[in-house]
């Protein structure tokens, strides 16, 4: 009996098909010509995304950062408010930062502190993505809290000015941790009272972070010296040693207001001098000394009294 050679024919079975495999379909590419061109384009020629946070310097000592939030909002957030008030702001004393007109000659440590501060602030503002401005006072001048220079600057940036009624002070508030609180067994003493004093100088309500964000009750606080109480006692005292109210004695004259920033010169003008017909000359508004002199001369030439803020 001889061995039978295997058949070369394919055996038909129900398990698999004997037909040849189907021709593979060609996949349609989703890569565009523009994407390919951009891939080979040098990074220096590629358009950079617009920066949402911009920085500027005012009078060589005030660092101002402004963040523009994204215009488009998800539908789930459409009903959520994007701003707490007409403007939201952060005011900070940053004496450790140095702003110099020629940064190329500034010490490397100063440049690093400035760069680190801007990087941290930009990161926080980007994460929040809210239209917030930050003002950082780097020198001991008119902008440093508790002086009101930063407040006047942010009002000026929004075209509000400092005339009474432009801002609803009764509904405005300032939250800060430099509240002048004394220490205890569970809490350390506040390093300063500049935030509480700043709010008092501006004339707005003040809250600590614990009071505003955590709902804690206010802790006892007593000032060593309260100027408002002192002035109130003087105003109510029965004395004629010093006249307390200003009276106009000449048809045309010049009143010069002298005092440190936040002393109340603007308040005195609007409360006592404006009703008497005095026009205000202020370099913060007119910007240059020459313009102040010209405007004052024009008013005096028209027999209009002027009040000059120093």
mmCIF file of C-alpha atoms in Angstrom:
data_model
loop_
_atom_site.group_PDB
_atom_site.id
_atom_site.type_symbol
_atom_site.label_atom_id
_atom_site.label_comp_id
_atom_site.label_asym_id
_atom_site.label_seq_id
_atom_site.Cartn_x
_atom_site.Cartn_y
_atom_site.Cartn_z
ATOM 1 C CA UNK A 1 0.000 0.000 0.000
ATOM 2 C CA UNK A 2 1.550 3.296 -1.169
ATOM 3 C CA UNK A 3 1.341 6.640 0.616
ATOM 4 C CA UNK A 4 -1.133 9.032 -0.973
ATOM 5 C CA UNK A 5 0.207 12.569 -1.697
ATOM 6 C CA UNK A 6 -1.673 15.426 0.051
ATOM 7 C CA UNK A 7 -4.148 17.338 -2.062
ATOM 8 C CA UNK A 8 -3.142 20.853 -3.121
ATOM 9 C CA UNK A 9 -6.743 22.010 -3.221
ATOM 10 C CA UNK A 10 -8.020 24.048 -0.330
ATOM 11 C CA UNK A 11 -10.558 22.277 1.657
ATOM 12 C CA UNK A 12 -13.824 24.111 2.155
ATOM 13 C CA UNK A 13 -14.862 24.330 5.768
ATOM 14 C CA UNK A 14 -17.545 26.215 7.582
ATOM 15 C CA UNK A 15 -14.991 27.601 10.034
ATOM 16 C CA UNK A 16 -13.328 30.102 7.727
ATOM 17 C CA UNK A 17 -13.779 31.688 4.373
ATOM 18 C CA UNK A 18 -11.623 30.632 1.475
ATOM 19 C CA UNK A 19 -12.016 34.036 -0.186
ATOM 20 C CA UNK A 20 -8.950 36.321 -0.318
ATOM 21 C CA UNK A 21 -8.784 39.036 2.369
ATOM 22 C CA UNK A 22 -10.514 42.312 1.482
ATOM 23 C CA UNK A 23 -8.403 45.123 0.129
ATOM 24 C CA UNK A 24 -7.361 47.513 2.949
ATOM 25 C CA UNK A 25 -9.017 50.901 2.735
ATOM 26 C CA UNK A 26 -6.798 53.955 2.654
ATOM 27 C CA UNK A 27 -7.230 56.118 5.752
ATOM 28 C CA UNK A 28 -8.005 59.772 5.078
ATOM 29 C CA UNK A 29 -5.416 62.033 6.728
ATOM 30 C CA UNK A 30 -6.666 64.823 8.993
ATOM 31 C CA UNK A 31 -3.414 66.770 8.842
ATOM 32 C CA UNK A 32 -3.849 70.048 7.021
ATOM 33 C CA UNK A 33 -1.355 71.803 4.820
ATOM 34 C CA UNK A 34 -1.254 74.689 7.304
ATOM 35 C CA UNK A 35 -0.387 72.327 10.152
ATOM 36 C CA UNK A 36 2.489 70.883 8.158
ATOM 37 C CA UNK A 37 3.734 74.362 7.278
ATOM 38 C CA UNK A 38 3.522 75.469 10.921
ATOM 39 C CA UNK A 39 5.469 72.388 11.994
ATOM 40 C CA UNK A 40 8.474 73.426 9.938
ATOM 41 C CA UNK A 41 8.128 77.157 10.732
ATOM 42 C CA UNK A 42 10.717 78.512 13.216
ATOM 43 C CA UNK A 43 9.280 79.278 16.638
ATOM 44 C CA UNK A 44 10.401 82.889 16.318
ATOM 45 C CA UNK A 45 8.053 83.310 13.346
ATOM 46 C CA UNK A 46 5.040 81.673 14.972
ATOM 47 C CA UNK A 47 2.406 84.059 16.399
ATOM 48 C CA UNK A 48 2.496 84.188 20.183
ATOM 49 C CA UNK A 49 -0.730 84.071 22.203
ATOM 50 C CA UNK A 50 -1.779 87.401 23.645
ATOM 51 C CA UNK A 51 -0.733 87.932 27.260
ATOM 52 C CA UNK A 52 -3.729 88.309 29.553
ATOM 53 C CA UNK A 53 -1.695 89.940 32.327
ATOM 54 C CA UNK A 54 0.108 93.194 31.589
ATOM 55 C CA UNK A 55 2.493 95.091 33.868
ATOM 56 C CA UNK A 56 3.353 98.775 34.129
ATOM 57 C CA UNK A 57 5.169 101.106 36.525
ATOM 58 C CA UNK A 58 3.796 104.400 37.904
ATOM 59 C CA UNK A 59 6.191 107.094 39.169
ATOM 60 C CA UNK A 60 9.070 104.599 39.428
ATOM 61 C CA UNK A 61 7.666 103.021 42.600
ATOM 62 C CA UNK A 62 4.188 101.573 41.985
ATOM 63 C CA UNK A 63 3.960 98.253 40.134
ATOM 64 C CA UNK A 64 0.572 97.715 38.460
ATOM 65 C CA UNK A 65 -0.633 94.417 37.000
ATOM 66 C CA UNK A 66 -3.888 94.111 35.061
ATOM 67 C CA UNK A 67 -5.470 90.802 34.080
ATOM 68 C CA UNK A 68 -7.994 90.575 31.264
ATOM 69 C CA UNK A 69 -10.274 87.584 31.741
ATOM 70 C CA UNK A 70 -11.374 85.343 28.889
ATOM 71 C CA UNK A 71 -14.418 86.652 27.036
ATOM 72 C CA UNK A 72 -15.975 83.238 26.424
ATOM 73 C CA UNK A 73 -17.451 81.442 29.431
ATOM 74 C CA UNK A 74 -18.792 77.864 29.627
ATOM 75 C CA UNK A 75 -22.546 77.609 29.654
ATOM 76 C CA UNK A 76 -22.471 76.208 33.201
ATOM 77 C CA UNK A 77 -20.789 79.401 34.402
ATOM 78 C CA UNK A 78 -22.895 81.868 32.438
ATOM 79 C CA UNK A 79 -25.063 82.692 35.445
ATOM 80 C CA UNK A 80 -22.143 83.112 37.854
ATOM 81 C CA UNK A 81 -20.897 86.674 38.451
ATOM 82 C CA UNK A 82 -17.456 87.397 37.063
ATOM 83 C CA UNK A 83 -16.835 90.431 39.258
ATOM 84 C CA UNK A 84 -17.622 91.235 42.854
ATOM 85 C CA UNK A 85 -17.963 94.969 42.223
ATOM 86 C CA UNK A 86 -17.309 97.578 39.573
ATOM 87 C CA UNK A 87 -13.640 96.813 40.144
ATOM 88 C CA UNK A 88 -11.762 94.185 42.122
ATOM 89 C CA UNK A 89 -8.231 94.912 43.221
ATOM 90 C CA UNK A 90 -5.308 93.742 45.319
ATOM 91 C CA UNK A 91 -3.216 96.333 47.173
ATOM 92 C CA UNK A 92 0.094 95.226 48.632
ATOM 93 C CA UNK A 93 3.145 96.787 50.275
ATOM 94 C CA UNK A 94 6.219 95.220 48.656
ATOM 95 C CA UNK A 95 9.222 97.142 49.953
ATOM 96 C CA UNK A 96 11.457 94.158 49.159
ATOM 97 C CA UNK A 97 11.019 94.827 45.434
ATOM 98 C CA UNK A 98 13.100 97.487 43.738
ATOM 99 C CA UNK A 99 11.897 99.293 40.619
ATOM 100 C CA UNK A 100 14.621 101.250 38.899
ATOM 101 C CA UNK A 101 14.513 103.246 35.701
ATOM 102 C CA UNK A 102 17.492 101.292 34.375
ATOM 103 C CA UNK A 103 16.989 97.646 35.252
ATOM 104 C CA UNK A 104 20.183 96.627 33.467
ATOM 105 C CA UNK A 105 22.182 98.173 36.327
ATOM 106 C CA UNK A 106 19.997 96.845 39.121
ATOM 107 C CA UNK A 107 21.439 94.139 41.405
ATOM 108 C CA UNK A 108 20.628 90.598 40.331
ATOM 109 C CA UNK A 109 18.869 89.932 43.641
ATOM 110 C CA UNK A 110 16.494 92.858 43.022
ATOM 111 C CA UNK A 111 15.755 91.674 39.497
ATOM 112 C CA UNK A 112 15.061 88.149 40.753
ATOM 113 C CA UNK A 113 12.661 89.357 43.460
ATOM 114 C CA UNK A 114 10.790 91.441 40.896
ATOM 115 C CA UNK A 115 10.675 88.556 38.425
ATOM 116 C CA UNK A 116 9.517 86.071 41.087
ATOM 117 C CA UNK A 117 6.765 88.402 42.313
ATOM 118 C CA UNK A 118 5.429 89.020 38.810
ATOM 119 C CA UNK A 119 5.567 85.294 37.999
ATOM 120 C CA UNK A 120 3.648 84.320 41.157
ATOM 121 C CA UNK A 121 1.064 87.065 40.688
ATOM 122 C CA UNK A 122 0.599 86.185 37.004
ATOM 123 C CA UNK A 123 0.129 82.511 37.882
ATOM 124 C CA UNK A 124 -2.553 83.312 40.474
ATOM 125 C CA UNK A 125 -4.376 85.762 38.204
ATOM 126 C CA UNK A 126 -4.285 83.236 35.353
ATOM 127 C CA UNK A 127 -5.761 80.507 37.558
ATOM 128 C CA UNK A 128 -8.543 82.796 38.802
ATOM 129 C CA UNK A 129 -9.099 84.260 35.317
ATOM 130 C CA UNK A 130 -11.058 87.180 36.740
ATOM 131 C CA UNK A 131 -10.670 90.850 35.755
ATOM 132 C CA UNK A 132 -8.493 91.782 38.729
ATOM 133 C CA UNK A 133 -5.825 94.474 39.111
ATOM 134 C CA UNK A 134 -2.909 94.318 41.525
ATOM 135 C CA UNK A 135 -1.102 97.373 42.869
ATOM 136 C CA UNK A 136 2.221 96.864 44.662
ATOM 137 C CA UNK A 137 3.867 99.778 46.487
ATOM 138 C CA UNK A 138 7.635 99.275 46.488
ATOM 139 C CA UNK A 139 8.757 102.471 48.255
ATOM 140 C CA UNK A 140 7.858 104.437 51.378
ATOM 141 C CA UNK A 141 5.991 107.153 49.531
ATOM 142 C CA UNK A 142 2.435 108.258 48.796
ATOM 143 C CA UNK A 143 1.489 104.790 47.504
ATOM 144 C CA UNK A 144 2.461 102.811 50.593
ATOM 145 C CA UNK A 145 -0.390 101.769 52.874
ATOM 146 C CA UNK A 146 -1.910 103.190 55.027
ATOM 147 C CA UNK A 147 -1.512 106.196 52.707
ATOM 148 C CA UNK A 148 -4.190 106.377 50.032
ATOM 149 C CA UNK A 149 -2.008 106.800 46.936
ATOM 150 C CA UNK A 150 -2.835 103.354 45.538
ATOM 151 C CA UNK A 151 -6.549 104.057 46.012
ATOM 152 C CA UNK A 152 -6.286 107.340 44.130
ATOM 153 C CA UNK A 153 -4.311 105.643 41.369
ATOM 154 C CA UNK A 154 -6.840 102.857 40.820
ATOM 155 C CA UNK A 155 -9.652 105.418 40.734
ATOM 156 C CA UNK A 156 -7.689 107.452 38.206
ATOM 157 C CA UNK A 157 -7.065 104.332 36.096
ATOM 158 C CA UNK A 158 -10.832 103.899 35.807
ATOM 159 C CA UNK A 159 -11.610 107.561 35.218
ATOM 160 C CA UNK A 160 -13.530 107.877 38.473
ATOM 161 C CA UNK A 161 -11.605 110.691 40.133
ATOM 162 C CA UNK A 162 -11.929 111.404 43.851
ATOM 163 C CA UNK A 163 -14.988 113.653 43.870
ATOM 164 C CA UNK A 164 -17.681 112.658 46.391
ATOM 165 C CA UNK A 165 -20.229 110.196 45.022
ATOM 166 C CA UNK A 166 -18.085 108.632 42.304
ATOM 167 C CA UNK A 167 -17.618 105.504 44.437
ATOM 168 C CA UNK A 168 -20.167 103.984 46.819
ATOM 169 C CA UNK A 169 -17.914 103.959 49.882
ATOM 170 C CA UNK A 170 -20.647 102.606 52.157
ATOM 171 C CA UNK A 171 -20.893 99.396 50.114
ATOM 172 C CA UNK A 172 -17.165 99.088 49.457
ATOM 173 C CA UNK A 173 -14.846 97.035 51.651
ATOM 174 C CA UNK A 174 -11.215 96.123 52.087
ATOM 175 C CA UNK A 175 -9.999 92.738 53.369
ATOM 176 C CA UNK A 176 -6.516 92.461 54.845
ATOM 177 C CA UNK A 177 -4.497 90.657 57.496
ATOM 178 C CA UNK A 178 -2.496 93.683 58.702
ATOM 179 C CA UNK A 179 -5.206 94.529 61.205
ATOM 180 C CA UNK A 180 -3.208 95.482 64.307
ATOM 181 C CA UNK A 181 -4.528 92.530 66.312
ATOM 182 C CA UNK A 182 -2.738 91.611 69.534
ATOM 183 C CA UNK A 183 -1.308 88.133 69.934
ATOM 184 C CA UNK A 184 -2.744 85.267 71.963
ATOM 185 C CA UNK A 185 -1.951 81.662 72.823
ATOM 186 C CA UNK A 186 -3.526 80.516 69.554
ATOM 187 C CA UNK A 187 -2.633 83.386 67.218
ATOM 188 C CA UNK A 188 0.419 85.523 66.614
ATOM 189 C CA UNK A 189 0.410 89.300 66.779
ATOM 190 C CA UNK A 190 -0.245 91.100 63.488
ATOM 191 C CA UNK A 191 2.913 92.517 61.943
ATOM 192 C CA UNK A 192 1.196 95.820 61.174
ATOM 193 C CA UNK A 193 -2.060 97.760 61.213
ATOM 194 C CA UNK A 194 -1.616 99.230 57.741
ATOM 195 C CA UNK A 195 -4.610 97.472 56.159
ATOM 196 C CA UNK A 196 -7.066 98.586 58.842
ATOM 197 C CA UNK A 197 -5.636 102.117 58.800
ATOM 198 C CA UNK A 198 -5.791 102.204 54.994
ATOM 199 C CA UNK A 199 -9.496 101.360 55.027
ATOM 200 C CA UNK A 200 -10.076 104.034 57.676
ATOM 201 C CA UNK A 201 -8.225 106.659 55.625
ATOM 202 C CA UNK A 202 -10.224 105.810 52.502
ATOM 203 C CA UNK A 203 -13.490 105.631 54.433
ATOM 204 C CA UNK A 204 -14.561 102.064 53.633
ATOM 205 C CA UNK A 205 -15.397 99.041 55.779
ATOM 206 C CA UNK A 206 -12.611 96.702 56.870
ATOM 207 C CA UNK A 207 -12.623 92.942 57.483
ATOM 208 C CA UNK A 208 -9.932 90.428 58.321
ATOM 209 C CA UNK A 209 -9.711 87.271 56.145
ATOM 210 C CA UNK A 210 -11.072 85.220 59.051
ATOM 211 C CA UNK A 211 -14.080 87.496 59.380
ATOM 212 C CA UNK A 212 -14.893 87.768 55.690
ATOM 213 C CA UNK A 213 -14.060 84.296 54.354
ATOM 214 C CA UNK A 214 -14.561 82.084 57.432
ATOM 215 C CA UNK A 215 -17.427 83.965 59.051
ATOM 216 C CA UNK A 216 -15.635 84.457 62.372
ATOM 217 C CA UNK A 217 -16.681 87.262 64.666
ATOM 218 C CA UNK A 218 -14.502 90.370 64.904
ATOM 219 C CA UNK A 219 -11.848 90.279 67.611
ATOM 220 C CA UNK A 220 -11.507 93.158 70.079
ATOM 221 C CA UNK A 221 -9.411 96.006 68.740
ATOM 222 C CA UNK A 222 -8.563 99.307 70.400
ATOM 223 C CA UNK A 223 -6.391 101.970 68.812
ATOM 224 C CA UNK A 224 -3.620 103.529 70.849
ATOM 225 C CA UNK A 225 -4.452 106.809 69.127
ATOM 226 C CA UNK A 226 -7.664 107.436 67.206
ATOM 227 C CA UNK A 227 -7.431 110.724 65.274
ATOM 228 C CA UNK A 228 -11.138 110.722 64.429
ATOM 229 C CA UNK A 229 -12.018 110.638 68.120
ATOM 230 C CA UNK A 230 -9.523 113.406 68.837
ATOM 231 C CA UNK A 231 -10.890 115.626 66.085
ATOM 232 C CA UNK A 232 -14.419 114.964 67.259
ATOM 233 C CA UNK A 233 -13.541 116.078 70.772
ATOM 234 C CA UNK A 234 -11.868 119.226 69.456
ATOM 235 C CA UNK A 235 -14.840 120.069 67.246
ATOM 236 C CA UNK A 236 -17.203 119.716 70.167
ATOM 237 C CA UNK A 237 -15.066 121.612 72.649
ATOM 238 C CA UNK A 238 -16.204 125.034 73.805
ATOM 239 C CA UNK A 239 -13.154 127.015 72.784
ATOM 240 C CA UNK A 240 -12.477 129.937 70.478
ATOM 241 C CA UNK A 241 -8.693 129.603 70.527
ATOM 242 C CA UNK A 242 -8.611 128.293 66.949
ATOM 243 C CA UNK A 243 -11.474 128.727 64.479
ATOM 244 C CA UNK A 244 -12.653 125.289 63.380
ATOM 245 C CA UNK A 245 -14.508 126.387 60.248
ATOM 246 C CA UNK A 246 -12.959 128.075 57.237
ATOM 247 C CA UNK A 247 -14.420 131.402 56.208
ATOM 248 C CA UNK A 248 -13.642 133.268 53.015
ATOM 249 C CA UNK A 249 -12.250 136.740 53.780
ATOM 250 C CA UNK A 250 -11.178 137.950 50.315
ATOM 251 C CA UNK A 251 -12.967 137.970 46.947
ATOM 252 C CA UNK A 252 -9.945 136.412 45.245
ATOM 253 C CA UNK A 253 -7.244 134.543 47.120
ATOM 254 C CA UNK A 254 -5.127 131.399 47.169
ATOM 255 C CA UNK A 255 -5.475 128.635 49.760
ATOM 256 C CA UNK A 256 -2.530 126.242 50.017
ATOM 257 C CA UNK A 257 -3.315 122.843 51.547
ATOM 258 C CA UNK A 258 -0.273 121.259 53.204
ATOM 259 C CA UNK A 259 -0.189 117.754 54.633
ATOM 260 C CA UNK A 260 1.124 114.254 54.151
ATOM 261 C CA UNK A 261 -0.657 111.838 51.787
ATOM 262 C CA UNK A 262 -3.946 110.732 53.280
ATOM 263 C CA UNK A 263 -4.110 113.679 55.706
ATOM 264 C CA UNK A 264 -7.497 114.787 54.358
ATOM 265 C CA UNK A 265 -6.635 117.648 52.015
ATOM 266 C CA UNK A 266 -9.071 116.502 49.332
ATOM 267 C CA UNK A 267 -11.816 115.946 51.883
ATOM 268 C CA UNK A 268 -11.304 119.435 53.335
ATOM 269 C CA UNK A 269 -11.477 120.956 49.857
ATOM 270 C CA UNK A 270 -14.705 119.232 48.849
ATOM 271 C CA UNK A 271 -16.336 119.856 52.231
ATOM 272 C CA UNK A 272 -15.300 123.455 52.951
ATOM 273 C CA UNK A 273 -13.670 125.157 49.945
ATOM 274 C CA UNK A 274 -15.637 123.926 46.944
ATOM 275 C CA UNK A 275 -18.951 125.316 48.297
ATOM 276 C CA UNK A 276 -17.241 128.726 48.620
ATOM 277 C CA UNK A 277 -16.326 128.791 44.936
ATOM 278 C CA UNK A 278 -12.676 127.727 45.103
ATOM 279 C CA UNK A 279 -11.277 125.864 42.094
ATOM 280 C CA UNK A 280 -8.891 123.017 42.809
ATOM 281 C CA UNK A 281 -5.323 122.894 41.488
ATOM 282 C CA UNK A 282 -3.842 119.421 41.906
ATOM 283 C CA UNK A 283 -0.751 118.049 40.188
ATOM 284 C CA UNK A 284 -2.036 114.475 40.472
ATOM 285 C CA UNK A 285 -4.781 115.540 38.067
ATOM 286 C CA UNK A 286 -2.944 118.089 35.902
ATOM 287 C CA UNK A 287 0.253 115.947 35.828
ATOM 288 C CA UNK A 288 2.844 118.751 35.485
ATOM 289 C CA UNK A 289 3.885 121.746 37.615
ATOM 290 C CA UNK A 290 3.833 124.087 34.623
ATOM 291 C CA UNK A 291 0.245 123.159 33.844
ATOM 292 C CA UNK A 292 -0.730 123.754 37.482
ATOM 293 C CA UNK A 293 0.769 127.254 37.366
ATOM 294 C CA UNK A 294 -0.959 128.041 34.075
ATOM 295 C CA UNK A 295 -4.393 126.843 35.210
ATOM 296 C CA UNK A 296 -4.054 128.712 38.524
ATOM 297 C CA UNK A 297 -3.060 131.920 36.714
ATOM 298 C CA UNK A 298 -6.025 131.565 34.356
ATOM 299 C CA UNK A 299 -8.479 131.203 37.264
ATOM 300 C CA UNK A 300 -6.974 134.134 39.161
ATOM 301 C CA UNK A 301 -7.098 136.237 35.996
ATOM 302 C CA UNK A 302 -10.833 135.564 35.895
ATOM 303 C CA UNK A 303 -11.162 136.587 39.596
ATOM 304 C CA UNK A 304 -11.759 132.993 40.685
ATOM 305 C CA UNK A 305 -10.122 131.874 43.973
ATOM 306 C CA UNK A 306 -8.037 128.705 43.884
ATOM 307 C CA UNK A 307 -7.012 125.991 46.338
ATOM 308 C CA UNK A 308 -3.640 124.360 45.725
ATOM 309 C CA UNK A 309 -2.886 120.923 47.158
ATOM 310 C CA UNK A 310 0.710 120.316 48.200
#
